[in-house]
Amino acid sequence: MAPTPWWKNASIYQIYPASFQDSNGDGIGDLPGIISRLDYIQSLGVDAIWVCPMYDSPQYDMGYDISDYEAVYAPYGKVADVEALIAGCHARGLRILLDLVINHTSHEHAWFRASRSSRTDPKRDWYIWRPPRYDPATRQRQPPNNWRSFFGGSAWAWDEPTQEYYLHLFAPQQPDLNWENPATRQALYASAMEFWLQRGIDGFRVDTVNMYSKPQDFPDAPILDPSNPYQPAASLFCNGPRMPEFLTEINQVLRKYRPHGDAITVGELPATPDRSDVLRYVSAAANQLSMVFQFDIVDCNMGADLRFNTVPHTWTLSDLRARVAATQTLMDGSTDGWSTAFLENHDQARCVSRWGSPGKHWEKSAKMLAMLVASLSGTLFLYQGQEIGMTNAPNHWDVGEYKDVDSVNYYRYVQESTDNDPVAIQNAKQALDYLARDHARLPMQWSAAPQAGFTDAEAKPWMRVHDNFKEVNVKGQTDQEDSVLGFWKALLGVRKQFPGVFAAGVYRDVDPENEEVLVFEKLGRGEKLVVTLNFGTEVREVQELEGLLKGKSWRVLVGNYEGDGMEALRPYEGRIYLVDVETATVA
Ligand code: TEU
Ligand code: CA
């Protein structure tokens, strides 16, 4: 049997540079700040870090709008700082992934400046330009199709000097590259990938990995939202026909530097709910991506075509568990695929505020959710601050504290489209309080010192520090043994100790109808896990427990309460049992 590749049993810590650690008092996190925290990261017991975009950028979308792949955003540092970060990781036995954002560039990238300079520029075809349509009745100029941008409005922007539209699936400052042009692809690989592979990175988290191959007739999307002239179109521009070809090319670039395949790709896979579609990306035989981020779990309780079009806190446990099970089937032993386990990232609200209880039961629910994600198969991703149970920004904060382009555009859209209807505006604020991307972007809470130790006491951080930093911070939790932080370290430890059941076991949902307690098994060879998680404040008996624990012996590996391991689950109590079973349970 081939040895398990390093990344399958790995836990990977995600860093958002702007909000992690400021080293020079300008209120913006930076690379020297990250380097100064590498010992802390190592102490967690993770195997690698993923650093969100640190490239040069005008920051319309926090660095996902790159103006130069080979330069670093000046407030974060220089290329030499990234080199020092790579060396610092490797010296500690940590690997490092960078973010690969190649569906689009910034409108300030030299390629786009050239492309928009004239219709005959050699780089015109590096982006997606189309002539207008005209409304037959009014003769008004209109975008080439009805696609809606992820951040609202048309996905096409009019360029007055050259009298054409260009496509931007995200902000107008993020023009989409034309992947149909081979010269564009070669330039991208050289600049965005090879420049950094030469510096020794261990792989990429690949942004919007399924959007490069667009249908070249750019058809209108079906009208799902008649109140809006622009329609969600992800089903049309995701997972296009040439994706396999493009990903094969990307792999060839990786292999050039890492012939043994130990440099990895983690693709972000939005709008792809079908298992068979996911499998085409992550099947080992297909050789496309090492693994993907599926959206099933984090999309829970979001509006179907608009994230904020939702009623907060109306999810059910049966819905959540179905989403968990859906991602886990990728690793049910019947496929050669691999995936990831995560509850948070820089685009998501905090998990305690979504599925736990940030108030009285904060600590228990943070630990219970940690048990959930740490028990799932796939490569585990942990987002900065999740390990100390950071929560969403307080509801009483003014809407002006929301800085993200997605949040700002949505709020303005509601104001304008409802003529400032107070009820609609209140609902919009509640939706932001619940699901905005900003919640993940609040400064990391290092200590009870002013500004949570993120920046100097007198400095003004780019985002406001959470009110709860004196109760929730790294320093306090390091000193306290039974903290959320200590709990996470223990979990990462047992996950390493029993990789066969934790990272690669076969998931089985025991009671899919149960709306209070999530009970599942993870079957490995000769051993299994039984996981029981109480998602509510009532004391709950787990009827099936005795049957599930049948075997040679069992013990509670991890739990967030004291006890002998058989009692009913108390509020937000969770337990992970390790059961030694007679025979191999995997067929
Ligand atoms: O996200 C792509 C994506 O499809 C979404 O999760 C997106 O954040 C959401 O739909 C907005 O409501 C990636 C990055 O993770 C994100 O931060 C970037 O904004 C986006 O790509 C554009 O590069
Ligand atoms: Ca700084």
PDB file of N, CA and C and ligand atoms in Angstrom, residues 61 64 101 104 150-151 170 174 205 207-208 211 268 270 295 307 346-347 406 437 441, ligand 1:
ATOM      1  N   ASP A  61     -11.489  44.183  -2.795  1.00  0.00           N
ATOM      2  CA  ASP A  61     -12.033  42.945  -2.209  1.00  0.00           C
ATOM      3  C   ASP A  61     -10.936  42.285  -1.361  1.00  0.00           C
ATOM      4  N   TYR A  64      -8.296  40.027  -2.976  1.00  0.00           N
ATOM      5  CA  TYR A  64      -8.741  39.091  -4.018  1.00  0.00           C
ATOM      6  C   TYR A  64      -8.862  39.831  -5.355  1.00  0.00           C
ATOM      7  N   VAL A 101      -5.413  33.309  -6.984  1.00  0.00           N
ATOM      8  CA  VAL A 101      -6.621  34.007  -7.434  1.00  0.00           C
ATOM      9  C   VAL A 101      -6.459  34.309  -8.915  1.00  0.00           C
ATOM     10  N   HIS A 104      -9.763  36.181 -11.996  1.00  0.00           N
ATOM     11  CA  HIS A 104      -9.809  37.608 -12.320  1.00  0.00           C
ATOM     12  C   HIS A 104      -8.553  38.277 -11.770  1.00  0.00           C
ATOM     13  N   PHE A 150     -21.605  38.478  -8.144  1.00  0.00           N
ATOM     14  CA  PHE A 150     -21.706  37.984  -6.766  1.00  0.00           C
ATOM     15  C   PHE A 150     -21.916  39.124  -5.771  1.00  0.00           C
ATOM     16  N   PHE A 151     -21.448  40.288  -6.130  1.00  0.00           N
ATOM     17  CA  PHE A 151     -21.581  41.419  -5.197  1.00  0.00           C
ATOM     18  C   PHE A 151     -22.711  42.372  -5.608  1.00  0.00           C
ATOM     19  N   PHE A 170     -17.298  39.175  -9.984  1.00  0.00           N
ATOM     20  CA  PHE A 170     -17.281  39.779  -8.639  1.00  0.00           C
ATOM     21  C   PHE A 170     -17.375  41.306  -8.816  1.00  0.00           C
ATOM     22  N   GLN A 174     -12.741  43.792 -10.436  1.00  0.00           N
ATOM     23  CA  GLN A 174     -12.188  42.438 -10.571  1.00  0.00           C
ATOM     24  C   GLN A 174     -12.559  41.842 -11.935  1.00  0.00           C
ATOM     25  N   ARG A 205      -4.218  27.271  -2.161  1.00  0.00           N
ATOM     26  CA  ARG A 205      -5.673  27.248  -2.046  1.00  0.00           C
ATOM     27  C   ARG A 205      -6.122  27.984  -3.311  1.00  0.00           C
ATOM     28  N   ASP A 207      -8.669  29.854  -5.521  1.00  0.00           N
ATOM     29  CA  ASP A 207      -9.892  30.656  -5.433  1.00  0.00           C
ATOM     30  C   ASP A 207     -10.838  30.319  -6.590  1.00  0.00           C
ATOM     31  N   THR A 208     -12.123  30.228  -6.292  1.00  0.00           N
ATOM     32  CA  THR A 208     -13.162  30.072  -7.333  1.00  0.00           C
ATOM     33  C   THR A 208     -12.700  29.111  -8.444  1.00  0.00           C
ATOM     34  N   MET A 211     -14.596  28.349 -12.117  1.00  0.00           N
ATOM     35  CA  MET A 211     -15.230  29.395 -12.941  1.00  0.00           C
ATOM     36  C   MET A 211     -14.440  29.793 -14.183  1.00  0.00           C
ATOM     37  N   GLU A 268     -11.515  25.950  -4.183  1.00  0.00           N
ATOM     38  CA  GLU A 268     -12.787  26.451  -3.630  1.00  0.00           C
ATOM     39  C   GLU A 268     -13.878  26.172  -4.657  1.00  0.00           C
ATOM     40  N   PRO A 270     -17.587  26.646  -5.246  1.00  0.00           N
ATOM     41  CA  PRO A 270     -18.953  27.133  -5.010  1.00  0.00           C
ATOM     42  C   PRO A 270     -19.947  26.517  -5.998  1.00  0.00           C
ATOM     43  N   PHE A 295     -19.430  23.750  -0.274  1.00  0.00           N
ATOM     44  CA  PHE A 295     -20.177  24.822   0.388  1.00  0.00           C
ATOM     45  C   PHE A 295     -21.386  24.325   1.177  1.00  0.00           C
ATOM     46  N   ARG A 307     -27.107  35.442  -0.310  1.00  0.00           N
ATOM     47  CA  ARG A 307     -26.739  35.033   1.049  1.00  0.00           C
ATOM     48  C   ARG A 307     -27.626  35.674   2.127  1.00  0.00           C
ATOM     49  N   HIS A 346     -12.594  33.002   5.890  1.00  0.00           N
ATOM     50  CA  HIS A 346     -12.689  34.469   5.839  1.00  0.00           C
ATOM     51  C   HIS A 346     -13.951  34.972   5.159  1.00  0.00           C
ATOM     52  N   ASP A 347     -14.755  34.076   4.577  1.00  0.00           N
ATOM     53  CA  ASP A 347     -16.011  34.474   3.924  1.00  0.00           C
ATOM     54  C   ASP A 347     -17.230  34.127   4.765  1.00  0.00           C
ATOM     55  N   ASP A 406     -19.208  43.034  -0.082  1.00  0.00           N
ATOM     56  CA  ASP A 406     -20.449  42.263  -0.157  1.00  0.00           C
ATOM     57  C   ASP A 406     -21.501  42.865   0.785  1.00  0.00           C
ATOM     58  N   ARG A 437     -19.479  38.510   5.947  1.00  0.00           N
ATOM     59  CA  ARG A 437     -18.096  38.031   5.903  1.00  0.00           C
ATOM     60  C   ARG A 437     -17.226  38.794   6.906  1.00  0.00           C
ATOM     61  N   ARG A 441     -13.390  38.796   9.997  1.00  0.00           N
ATOM     62  CA  ARG A 441     -12.289  39.705   9.671  1.00  0.00           C
ATOM     63  C   ARG A 441     -11.975  40.663  10.811  1.00  0.00           C
TER      64      ARG A 441
HETATM   65  O1  TEU B   1     -15.008  33.480  -2.870  1.00  0.00           O
HETATM   66  C1  TEU B   1     -15.826  33.059  -3.917  1.00  0.00           C
HETATM   67  C2  TEU B   1     -17.269  32.794  -3.636  1.00  0.00           C
HETATM   68  O2  TEU B   1     -17.911  32.239  -4.498  1.00  0.00           O
HETATM   69  C3  TEU B   1     -17.976  33.161  -2.392  1.00  0.00           C
HETATM   70  O3  TEU B   1     -17.838  32.410  -1.283  1.00  0.00           O
HETATM   71  C4  TEU B   1     -18.128  34.622  -2.125  1.00  0.00           C
HETATM   72  O4  TEU B   1     -17.326  35.047  -1.079  1.00  0.00           O
HETATM   73  C5  TEU B   1     -19.539  34.898  -1.722  1.00  0.00           C
HETATM   74  O5  TEU B   1     -20.348  34.385  -2.691  1.00  0.00           O
HETATM   75  C6  TEU B   1     -19.822  36.357  -1.596  1.00  0.00           C
HETATM   76  O6  TEU B   1     -21.147  36.465  -1.105  1.00  0.00           O
HETATM   77  C7  TEU B   1     -13.681  33.761  -3.150  1.00  0.00           C
HETATM   78  C8  TEU B   1     -12.973  34.356  -1.960  1.00  0.00           C
HETATM   79  O7  TEU B   1     -12.946  33.417  -0.921  1.00  0.00           O
HETATM   80  C9  TEU B   1     -13.636  35.626  -1.585  1.00  0.00           C
HETATM   81  O8  TEU B   1     -13.086  36.204  -0.434  1.00  0.00           O
HETATM   82  C10 TEU B   1     -13.529  36.566  -2.758  1.00  0.00           C
HETATM   83  O9  TEU B   1     -14.300  37.720  -2.504  1.00  0.00           O
HETATM   84  C11 TEU B   1     -14.003  35.948  -4.058  1.00  0.00           C
HETATM   85  O10 TEU B   1     -13.516  34.636  -4.252  1.00  0.00           O
HETATM   86  C12 TEU B   1     -13.520  36.737  -5.241  1.00  0.00           C
HETATM   87  O11 TEU B   1     -12.143  36.521  -5.439  1.00  0.00           O
END
